[in-house]
mmCIF file of C-alpha atoms in Angstrom:
data_model
loop_
_atom_site.group_PDB
_atom_site.id
_atom_site.type_symbol
_atom_site.label_atom_id
_atom_site.label_comp_id
_atom_site.label_asym_id
_atom_site.label_seq_id
_atom_site.Cartn_x
_atom_site.Cartn_y
_atom_site.Cartn_z
ATOM 1 C CA MET Z 1 18.988 9.184 -14.081
ATOM 2 C CA ARG Z 2 21.661 11.037 -15.391
ATOM 3 C CA SER Z 3 23.911 13.705 -13.594
ATOM 4 C CA GLY Z 4 21.805 13.589 -10.196
ATOM 5 C CA ARG Z 5 18.313 15.001 -12.219
ATOM 6 C CA LEU Z 6 15.752 12.919 -13.192
ATOM 7 C CA SER Z 7 14.309 13.501 -16.927
ATOM 8 C CA GLY Z 8 11.252 13.958 -18.456
ATOM 9 C CA GLN Z 9 9.563 12.685 -21.053
ATOM 10 C CA GLY Z 10 10.757 14.146 -24.021
ATOM 11 C CA ARG Z 11 10.824 17.725 -22.166
ATOM 12 C CA GLY Z 12 14.532 16.523 -20.482
ATOM 13 C CA ASP Z 13 16.526 17.292 -16.938
ATOM 14 C CA LEU Z 14 13.259 18.893 -15.415
ATOM 15 C CA THR Z 15 14.563 21.358 -12.188
ATOM 16 C CA SER Z 16 12.137 24.399 -12.776
ATOM 17 C CA GLY Z 17 10.409 26.089 -10.453
ATOM 18 C CA THR Z 18 7.352 24.567 -7.863
ATOM 19 C CA ARG Z 19 3.412 26.045 -9.114
ATOM 20 C CA ARG Z 20 3.483 28.643 -7.440
ATOM 21 C CA GLY Z 21 -0.280 30.378 -6.147
ATOM 22 C CA CYS Z 22 -2.307 27.068 -6.913
ATOM 23 C CA ALA Z 23 -4.779 25.358 -4.135
ATOM 24 C CA PRO Z 24 -2.788 22.231 -2.445
ATOM 25 C CA VAL Z 25 -2.287 19.066 -4.282
ATOM 26 C CA ARG Z 26 -3.463 15.891 -3.165
ATOM 27 C CA GLU Z 27 -2.974 13.135 -3.889
ATOM 28 C CA ALA Z 28 -5.639 9.839 -2.286
ATOM 29 C CA ALA Z 29 -2.984 6.739 -0.870
ATOM 30 C CA ARG Z 30 -4.814 4.170 -0.748
ATOM 31 C CA ALA Z 31 -4.576 0.144 1.029
ATOM 32 C CA LYS Z 32 -2.768 -1.842 -0.533
ATOM 33 C CA LEU Z 33 -3.828 -5.581 0.124
ATOM 34 C CA ASN Z 34 -2.148 -8.899 -0.067
ATOM 35 C CA LEU Z 35 -4.317 -11.374 -1.818
ATOM 36 C CA TYR Z 36 -2.135 -14.400 -1.533
ATOM 37 C CA LEU Z 37 1.433 -13.717 -0.781
ATOM 38 C CA ARG Z 38 3.628 -16.277 -0.830
ATOM 39 C CA VAL Z 39 7.989 -16.182 -0.034
ATOM 40 C CA VAL Z 40 9.743 -17.922 -2.084
ATOM 41 C CA GLY Z 41 13.696 -17.007 -0.987
ATOM 42 C CA ARG Z 42 16.298 -14.773 0.288
ATOM 43 C CA ARG Z 43 18.746 -12.693 -1.274
ATOM 44 C CA ASP Z 44 22.111 -12.478 0.129
ATOM 45 C CA ASP Z 45 21.500 -8.961 1.053
ATOM 46 C CA GLY Z 46 18.347 -9.916 3.832
ATOM 47 C CA TYR Z 47 15.644 -8.702 1.155
ATOM 48 C CA HIS Z 48 13.020 -11.597 0.838
ATOM 49 C CA LEU Z 49 12.050 -12.399 -2.239
ATOM 50 C CA LEU Z 50 8.592 -12.007 -3.446
ATOM 51 C CA ASP Z 51 5.063 -14.020 -4.719
ATOM 52 C CA SER Z 52 2.129 -12.294 -4.454
ATOM 53 C CA LEU Z 53 -0.609 -10.288 -6.287
ATOM 54 C CA VAL Z 54 -1.426 -6.792 -5.017
ATOM 55 C CA ALA Z 55 -4.732 -4.804 -4.557
ATOM 56 C CA PHE Z 56 -5.948 -1.282 -3.573
ATOM 57 C CA ALA Z 57 -9.055 -0.309 -1.824
ATOM 58 C CA ALA Z 58 -11.715 2.444 -1.850
ATOM 59 C CA VAL Z 59 -10.212 4.017 1.534
ATOM 60 C CA HIS Z 60 -6.943 5.920 2.072
ATOM 61 C CA ASP Z 61 -5.220 8.394 3.034
ATOM 62 C CA VAL Z 62 -4.554 11.658 2.255
ATOM 63 C CA ILE Z 63 -1.603 13.740 1.127
ATOM 64 C CA ALA Z 64 -1.784 17.436 1.016
ATOM 65 C CA ALA Z 65 1.591 19.585 -0.983
ATOM 66 C CA GLU Z 66 1.779 23.373 -1.136
ATOM 67 C CA PRO Z 67 4.509 25.692 -1.391
ATOM 68 C CA ALA Z 68 6.240 27.141 1.026
ATOM 69 C CA GLU Z 69 10.076 27.156 1.382
ATOM 70 C CA THR Z 70 11.362 24.906 4.048
ATOM 71 C CA LEU Z 71 9.853 20.766 3.645
ATOM 72 C CA SER Z 72 6.928 20.878 6.789
ATOM 73 C CA LEU Z 73 5.345 17.667 7.695
ATOM 74 C CA SER Z 74 2.100 17.572 9.833
ATOM 75 C CA VAL Z 75 0.270 15.163 10.111
ATOM 76 C CA GLU Z 76 -3.430 14.508 10.966
ATOM 77 C CA GLY Z 77 -6.578 12.597 11.425
ATOM 78 C CA PRO Z 78 -8.207 9.549 14.005
ATOM 79 C CA PHE Z 79 -4.522 7.654 13.449
ATOM 80 C CA ALA Z 80 -2.265 9.974 13.464
ATOM 81 C CA GLY Z 81 -1.395 10.041 17.288
ATOM 82 C CA ALA Z 82 -1.422 6.259 16.715
ATOM 83 C CA LEU Z 83 1.632 7.102 13.852
ATOM 84 C CA GLU Z 84 3.498 9.479 15.706
ATOM 85 C CA ARG Z 85 3.843 7.056 18.664
ATOM 86 C CA ALA Z 86 5.105 4.648 16.217
ATOM 87 C CA LEU Z 87 7.500 6.830 14.676
ATOM 88 C CA ARG Z 88 9.027 8.030 18.332
ATOM 89 C CA THR Z 89 9.718 4.668 19.708
ATOM 90 C CA GLU Z 90 11.604 3.575 16.556
ATOM 91 C CA GLY Z 91 13.440 6.750 16.034
ATOM 92 C CA ARG Z 92 11.979 7.170 12.006
ATOM 93 C CA GLU Z 93 11.535 9.696 10.283
ATOM 94 C CA ASN Z 94 8.495 9.573 8.533
ATOM 95 C CA LEU Z 95 8.293 8.021 5.360
ATOM 96 C CA VAL Z 96 7.318 10.488 3.448
ATOM 97 C CA LEU Z 97 9.526 13.426 4.896
ATOM 98 C CA ARG Z 98 12.505 10.529 3.435
ATOM 99 C CA ALA Z 99 10.597 9.839 -0.289
ATOM 100 C CA ALA Z 100 10.646 13.636 -0.242
ATOM 101 C CA ARG Z 101 14.109 14.209 0.393
ATOM 102 C CA ARG Z 102 14.929 11.558 -2.402
ATOM 103 C CA LEU Z 103 12.789 12.959 -5.134
ATOM 104 C CA ALA Z 104 14.127 16.761 -4.281
ATOM 105 C CA ASP Z 105 17.860 15.362 -4.586
ATOM 106 C CA ALA Z 106 16.910 13.331 -8.007
ATOM 107 C CA ALA Z 107 15.655 16.569 -9.021
ATOM 108 C CA GLY Z 108 18.798 18.979 -8.177
ATOM 109 C CA ARG Z 109 16.672 21.247 -6.145
ATOM 110 C CA ARG Z 110 16.021 22.253 -2.731
ATOM 111 C CA PRO Z 111 12.863 20.083 -0.707
ATOM 112 C CA GLU Z 112 10.492 22.319 -0.842
ATOM 113 C CA ALA Z 113 6.627 22.021 0.579
ATOM 114 C CA ARG Z 114 4.161 22.329 3.429
ATOM 115 C CA ILE Z 115 3.167 18.081 3.445
ATOM 116 C CA THR Z 116 0.147 17.220 4.943
ATOM 117 C CA LEU Z 117 -0.368 14.037 6.017
ATOM 118 C CA THR Z 118 -4.763 12.191 6.939
ATOM 119 C CA LYS Z 119 -3.683 9.645 8.848
ATOM 120 C CA ALA Z 120 -7.254 7.064 8.360
ATOM 121 C CA LEU Z 121 -5.544 3.984 8.190
ATOM 122 C CA PRO Z 122 -4.468 2.046 10.700
ATOM 123 C CA VAL Z 123 -0.612 1.740 11.999
ATOM 124 C CA ALA Z 124 1.003 -0.772 10.752
ATOM 125 C CA ALA Z 125 -1.622 -2.663 9.489
ATOM 126 C CA GLY Z 126 -0.341 -4.581 6.756
ATOM 127 C CA ILE Z 127 -2.328 -2.717 3.711
ATOM 128 C CA GLY Z 128 0.906 -0.387 2.654
ATOM 129 C CA GLY Z 129 -0.435 2.556 4.609
ATOM 130 C CA GLY Z 130 3.154 4.616 5.285
ATOM 131 C CA SER Z 131 4.381 2.918 1.519
ATOM 132 C CA ALA Z 132 1.862 4.214 0.017
ATOM 133 C CA ASP Z 133 1.896 6.965 2.184
ATOM 134 C CA ALA Z 134 5.191 8.131 0.148
ATOM 135 C CA ALA Z 135 4.344 7.035 -2.895
ATOM 136 C CA ALA Z 136 1.539 9.749 -2.551
ATOM 137 C CA ALA Z 137 3.800 12.420 -1.492
ATOM 138 C CA LEU Z 138 6.223 11.149 -5.191
ATOM 139 C CA ARG Z 139 2.400 12.112 -7.746
ATOM 140 C CA ALA Z 140 2.499 14.969 -5.317
ATOM 141 C CA LEU Z 141 5.902 16.394 -5.854
ATOM 142 C CA CYS Z 142 5.730 16.008 -9.043
ATOM 143 C CA ILE Z 143 2.560 17.268 -9.834
ATOM 144 C CA LEU Z 144 3.884 20.380 -7.872
ATOM 145 C CA TRP Z 145 7.609 21.097 -8.620
ATOM 146 C CA ASP Z 146 6.384 20.778 -12.169
ATOM 147 C CA LEU Z 147 8.260 16.925 -12.024
ATOM 148 C CA ASP Z 148 7.041 14.082 -15.292
ATOM 149 C CA PRO Z 149 9.802 11.638 -14.798
ATOM 150 C CA PRO Z 150 9.014 8.070 -17.237
ATOM 151 C CA GLU Z 151 7.164 6.083 -14.497
ATOM 152 C CA GLY Z 152 10.273 3.415 -14.916
ATOM 153 C CA GLU Z 153 12.290 6.084 -13.204
ATOM 154 C CA LEU Z 154 9.782 7.055 -10.466
ATOM 155 C CA LEU Z 155 10.341 3.415 -9.055
ATOM 156 C CA ARG Z 156 13.590 2.622 -9.640
ATOM 157 C CA LEU Z 157 13.950 5.562 -7.407
ATOM 158 C CA ALA Z 158 11.060 5.052 -4.707
ATOM 159 C CA LEU Z 159 12.422 0.737 -4.640
ATOM 160 C CA PRO Z 160 15.015 2.164 -2.161
ATOM 161 C CA LEU Z 161 12.772 2.625 0.607
ATOM 162 C CA GLY Z 162 10.679 0.205 0.711
ATOM 163 C CA ALA Z 163 9.231 -3.452 -1.550
ATOM 164 C CA ASP Z 164 5.742 -1.778 -1.099
ATOM 165 C CA LEU Z 165 7.001 1.644 -3.000
ATOM 166 C CA PRO Z 166 6.294 0.821 -6.333
ATOM 167 C CA ALA Z 167 3.444 -1.201 -6.291
ATOM 168 C CA CYS Z 168 2.324 1.590 -3.890
ATOM 169 C CA LEU Z 169 3.589 4.187 -6.070
ATOM 170 C CA ILE Z 170 0.927 2.299 -9.702
ATOM 171 C CA SER Z 171 -1.416 1.840 -7.565
ATOM 172 C CA ARG Z 172 -4.452 -0.211 -9.380
ATOM 173 C CA PRO Z 173 -3.618 -4.072 -9.507
ATOM 174 C CA ALA Z 174 -0.340 -6.522 -9.814
ATOM 175 C CA LEU Z 175 1.594 -9.860 -9.592
ATOM 176 C CA VAL Z 176 4.848 -9.069 -7.378
ATOM 177 C CA ALA Z 177 7.793 -10.937 -8.067
ATOM 178 C CA GLY Z 178 11.270 -10.044 -6.778
ATOM 179 C CA ILE Z 179 11.739 -8.268 -4.194
ATOM 180 C CA GLY Z 180 8.992 -5.830 -4.468
ATOM 181 C CA GLU Z 181 9.817 -3.741 -8.568
ATOM 182 C CA ARG Z 182 8.964 -6.517 -10.433
ATOM 183 C CA LEU Z 183 5.227 -5.812 -11.395
ATOM 184 C CA GLU Z 184 3.262 -7.185 -14.003
ATOM 185 C CA ALA Z 185 -0.433 -5.478 -14.151
ATOM 186 C CA ALA Z 186 -3.755 -7.616 -13.746
ATOM 187 C CA ALA Z 187 -6.801 -7.802 -14.236
ATOM 188 C CA LEU Z 188 -10.365 -8.244 -10.979
ATOM 189 C CA PRO Z 189 -13.723 -8.893 -11.332
ATOM 190 C CA ALA Z 190 -15.267 -6.256 -9.293
ATOM 191 C CA ALA Z 191 -16.082 -6.927 -5.372
ATOM 192 C CA GLY Z 192 -17.723 -6.504 -1.898
ATOM 193 C CA LEU Z 193 -14.425 -6.406 0.406
ATOM 194 C CA LEU Z 194 -14.425 -5.445 4.342
ATOM 195 C CA LEU Z 195 -11.033 -4.912 6.144
ATOM 196 C CA VAL Z 196 -10.908 -5.249 9.788
ATOM 197 C CA ASN Z 197 -8.282 -5.024 12.359
ATOM 198 C CA PRO Z 198 -8.577 -5.672 16.179
ATOM 199 C CA GLY Z 199 -6.524 -2.998 17.105
ATOM 200 C CA ALA Z 200 -3.291 -4.299 17.558
ATOM 201 C CA PRO Z 201 -0.073 -3.280 15.888
ATOM 202 C CA VAL Z 202 2.484 -5.092 14.078
ATOM 203 C CA ALA Z 203 5.825 -5.255 12.766
ATOM 204 C CA THR Z 204 6.610 -5.930 9.256
ATOM 205 C CA ALA Z 205 10.215 -7.342 10.005
ATOM 206 C CA ALA Z 206 9.348 -9.394 13.387
ATOM 207 C CA MET Z 207 7.411 -10.955 11.045
ATOM 208 C CA PHE Z 208 9.796 -12.255 8.049
ATOM 209 C CA ALA Z 209 12.364 -12.519 11.147
ATOM 210 C CA ALA Z 210 9.550 -15.393 12.807
ATOM 211 C CA ARG Z 211 8.240 -16.870 10.061
ATOM 212 C CA THR Z 212 9.504 -20.302 9.576
ATOM 213 C CA GLY Z 213 8.976 -23.956 7.132
ATOM 214 C CA PRO Z 214 10.830 -23.766 3.919
ATOM 215 C CA PHE Z 215 10.820 -21.859 1.542
ATOM 216 C CA SER Z 216 7.828 -21.063 -0.841
ATOM 217 C CA VAL Z 217 7.341 -22.199 -4.286
ATOM 218 C CA PRO Z 218 5.491 -19.236 -6.600
ATOM 219 C CA ALA Z 219 2.174 -20.030 -7.592
ATOM 220 C CA GLY Z 220 2.825 -19.650 -11.358
ATOM 221 C CA LEU Z 221 -0.165 -16.502 -11.178
ATOM 222 C CA ARG Z 222 -0.105 -14.580 -14.966
ATOM 223 C CA PRO Z 223 -2.000 -12.308 -15.710
ATOM 224 C CA ALA Z 224 -4.156 -13.982 -18.337
ATOM 225 C CA ASP Z 225 -5.261 -16.591 -16.355
ATOM 226 C CA LEU Z 226 -7.169 -12.836 -13.915
ATOM 227 C CA ALA Z 227 -8.395 -11.995 -17.257
ATOM 228 C CA ALA Z 228 -10.172 -14.629 -17.467
ATOM 229 C CA VAL Z 229 -11.966 -14.649 -13.369
ATOM 230 C CA ARG Z 230 -15.758 -13.352 -14.198
ATOM 231 C CA ASP Z 231 -17.372 -12.469 -10.407
ATOM 232 C CA ALA Z 232 -15.799 -12.120 -6.746
ATOM 233 C CA ARG Z 233 -16.313 -16.019 -6.241
ATOM 234 C CA ALA Z 234 -14.546 -17.224 -8.989
ATOM 235 C CA LEU Z 235 -12.247 -15.586 -7.644
ATOM 236 C CA ALA Z 236 -11.898 -16.752 -3.983
ATOM 237 C CA GLU Z 237 -10.980 -20.630 -5.672
ATOM 238 C CA ILE Z 238 -8.161 -19.291 -7.366
ATOM 239 C CA LEU Z 239 -7.424 -17.624 -4.404
ATOM 240 C CA ARG Z 240 -8.254 -20.631 -1.838
ATOM 241 C CA PRO Z 241 -4.831 -23.039 -1.532
ATOM 242 C CA LEU Z 242 -2.083 -19.435 -2.234
ATOM 243 C CA GLY Z 243 -3.060 -18.448 1.718
ATOM 244 C CA ASN Z 244 -0.211 -15.601 3.438
ATOM 245 C CA ASP Z 245 3.641 -17.096 4.414
ATOM 246 C CA LEU Z 246 3.036 -14.484 7.569
ATOM 247 C CA ALA Z 247 -0.503 -15.834 8.941
ATOM 248 C CA GLY Z 248 1.207 -18.150 11.633
ATOM 249 C CA ALA Z 249 3.601 -15.540 12.804
ATOM 250 C CA ALA Z 250 1.038 -12.846 13.320
ATOM 251 C CA MET Z 251 -0.964 -14.639 14.348
ATOM 252 C CA THR Z 252 0.812 -16.342 16.816
ATOM 253 C CA ALA Z 253 2.387 -12.377 17.535
ATOM 254 C CA VAL Z 254 -0.793 -10.747 17.666
ATOM 255 C CA PRO Z 255 -4.076 -13.653 18.976
ATOM 256 C CA ALA Z 256 -7.097 -11.545 17.565
ATOM 257 C CA ILE Z 257 -6.013 -11.685 14.488
ATOM 258 C CA GLY Z 258 -7.449 -14.995 15.288
ATOM 259 C CA ALA Z 259 -10.134 -13.686 16.616
ATOM 260 C CA VAL Z 260 -11.031 -11.014 13.392
ATOM 261 C CA LEU Z 261 -10.128 -14.594 10.623
ATOM 262 C CA ASP Z 262 -12.964 -16.729 12.696
ATOM 263 C CA ARG Z 263 -15.971 -13.706 13.020
ATOM 264 C CA LEU Z 264 -14.813 -12.756 9.170
ATOM 265 C CA ALA Z 265 -15.173 -16.390 7.403
ATOM 266 C CA ALA Z 266 -18.725 -17.339 9.733
ATOM 267 C CA VAL Z 267 -20.261 -13.732 8.306
ATOM 268 C CA GLN Z 268 -23.257 -14.029 6.548
ATOM 269 C CA ASP Z 269 -21.789 -14.164 2.228
ATOM 270 C CA CYS Z 270 -17.834 -13.718 2.861
ATOM 271 C CA LEU Z 271 -16.343 -15.955 0.476
ATOM 272 C CA LEU Z 272 -12.348 -15.627 1.863
ATOM 273 C CA ALA Z 273 -11.206 -14.473 5.454
ATOM 274 C CA ARG Z 274 -7.421 -13.498 4.513
ATOM 275 C CA LEU Z 275 -4.733 -11.634 6.742
ATOM 276 C CA SER Z 276 -3.295 -8.667 4.263
ATOM 277 C CA GLY Z 277 0.927 -9.013 4.269
ATOM 278 C CA SER Z 278 2.643 -9.117 7.689
ATOM 279 C CA GLY Z 279 -0.811 -7.346 9.189
ATOM 280 C CA ALA Z 280 -2.558 -7.671 11.676
ATOM 281 C CA THR Z 281 -5.808 -6.161 8.995
ATOM 282 C CA CYS Z 282 -7.536 -8.272 7.481
ATOM 283 C CA PHE Z 283 -10.144 -8.539 5.169
ATOM 284 C CA GLY Z 284 -12.948 -10.330 3.258
ATOM 285 C CA LEU Z 285 -13.858 -10.830 0.717
ATOM 286 C CA PHE Z 286 -17.875 -10.324 -0.970
ATOM 287 C CA PRO Z 287 -20.174 -11.174 -3.850
ATOM 288 C CA ASP Z 288 -20.447 -6.898 -3.491
ATOM 289 C CA GLU Z 289 -20.395 -4.214 -1.138
ATOM 290 C CA ALA Z 290 -24.160 -3.911 -0.329
ATOM 291 C CA ALA Z 291 -22.453 -7.404 1.911
ATOM 292 C CA ALA Z 292 -19.124 -6.210 2.767
ATOM 293 C CA GLU Z 293 -22.128 -3.316 4.085
ATOM 294 C CA THR Z 294 -23.686 -5.682 5.454
ATOM 295 C CA ALA Z 295 -21.180 -7.474 7.280
ATOM 296 C CA ALA Z 296 -19.782 -4.393 9.197
ATOM 297 C CA ALA Z 297 -22.833 -3.029 9.598
ATOM 298 C CA ALA Z 298 -23.332 -6.021 12.722
ATOM 299 C CA ILE Z 299 -18.572 -7.399 13.401
ATOM 300 C CA ALA Z 300 -18.812 -3.300 14.044
ATOM 301 C CA ALA Z 301 -21.782 -3.256 16.764
ATOM 302 C CA GLU Z 302 -20.610 -6.685 18.622
ATOM 303 C CA GLN Z 303 -16.335 -4.718 18.228
ATOM 304 C CA SER Z 304 -16.549 -2.385 19.646
ATOM 305 C CA GLY Z 305 -12.983 -1.322 19.422
ATOM 306 C CA TRP Z 306 -11.572 -2.839 16.412
ATOM 307 C CA TRP Z 307 -11.843 -0.680 13.173
ATOM 308 C CA VAL Z 308 -14.569 -2.029 10.486
ATOM 309 C CA ALA Z 309 -13.952 -0.018 6.535
ATOM 310 C CA PRO Z 310 -16.474 -2.163 4.181
ATOM 311 C CA THR Z 311 -14.787 -1.312 0.825
ATOM 312 C CA ARG Z 312 -14.223 -2.313 -2.640
ATOM 313 C CA PHE Z 313 -11.451 -2.876 -4.940
ATOM 314 C CA LEU Z 314 -10.359 0.114 -7.227
ATOM 315 C CA SER Z 315 -8.436 -0.495 -10.580
ATOM 316 C CA GLU Z 316 -8.126 2.764 -11.942
ATOM 317 C CA ALA Z 317 -4.774 5.562 -11.691
ATOM 318 C CA PRO Z 318 -5.149 6.834 -8.262
ATOM 319 C CA PRO Z 319 -7.245 9.795 -8.147
ATOM 320 C CA ARG Z 320 -7.465 13.250 -7.335
ATOM 321 C CA ALA Z 321 -8.035 12.913 -3.332
ATOM 322 C CA GLY Z 322 -11.564 14.991 -2.500
#
C-alpha cells in the first residue's frame, strides 16, 4: 500500500467515486468452522500462534451496502438484539464499521455507505461471525466504491482487525498458520454438517487466557493430504486425533457445550463431533446433507432452546447473497 491509498490491479491508485443509482451490494458472511485448532505458541506481543484447518458452511449473515452521504450501520435479523447487547456491554464498536473506516482511509476517500447487517448467526459463537461480517463488508465496499485491490493488499489491511479476518475474506477452506495471516488453500470432500449452539456466548480472548498446559506441536497436515481425501468418513479419520486446544477451557466456562457434544456424538450417522473455535458452537460431520438434516430434526425436537442448523461445506468463492 502506497501513499495511504489502495492500489488496483493494473489500474493504479483507486479513489474513484461510489456507484450511484444501483441496487445494494449484498455479500454473504459465511460461518467459519475450525475443523481442528492447535495453539502452538505465543508471540511477545501476546498474539497466539495457531495451526488450524478452517472451512466455511452454507449458513451465513448478510451484509448489504448502498450509497449514502455518511457511514451508518443498522442491524436486523434473529440475533440483532444479542449482538447489540454484547457490544453495549463490552463498550465496543461493531467490527463492520471499523473495517469500513479502515478501507476508506487506505483508499483516501470518505467512508460513505449505508450498511445493513442481517444477523442470522449466533453471537460470540466460535464461528467467526464478527470477522465474517467485517470481511463481507470489505468485499461489498470494494464493489460499491469501485476499488480493486490485490488480494494480498486487502488481507494485510484486514489482519489488524482480527486473526480470523484473512480467512473470512477468502472464505474458502484453508490451512491456517501464524496468527491467522498464513493461508494455504485446501480441498475438502462433500459432507453434511450440523451446527449446534446451546445459546451461551463465549468470549474468545477469555478462552485463550484460560487455556492451560503446554503449547501443541503443529499437526503437519498439508494440502496434498487433504486433496487425497475422497469422502466425509475419511476426513473424520484424519481430524479425529487433532482436536481443539480451546475445548477444555470452553467446556469449563459453559458446561452445556459438553451436553451438545455428547448429543451430537450419539446421533445416527455422526462421524465426528467437535467444538468450533473458542465455542460455544459445535459441529457434527455427516456422510451427506440428508443425514445432517435428519439429525437436526431429532435434536431440535428435544432442545428447543438450542440453535440447530443443518448445512454443508462450501468450497467456491463467496456468492452474492440473495
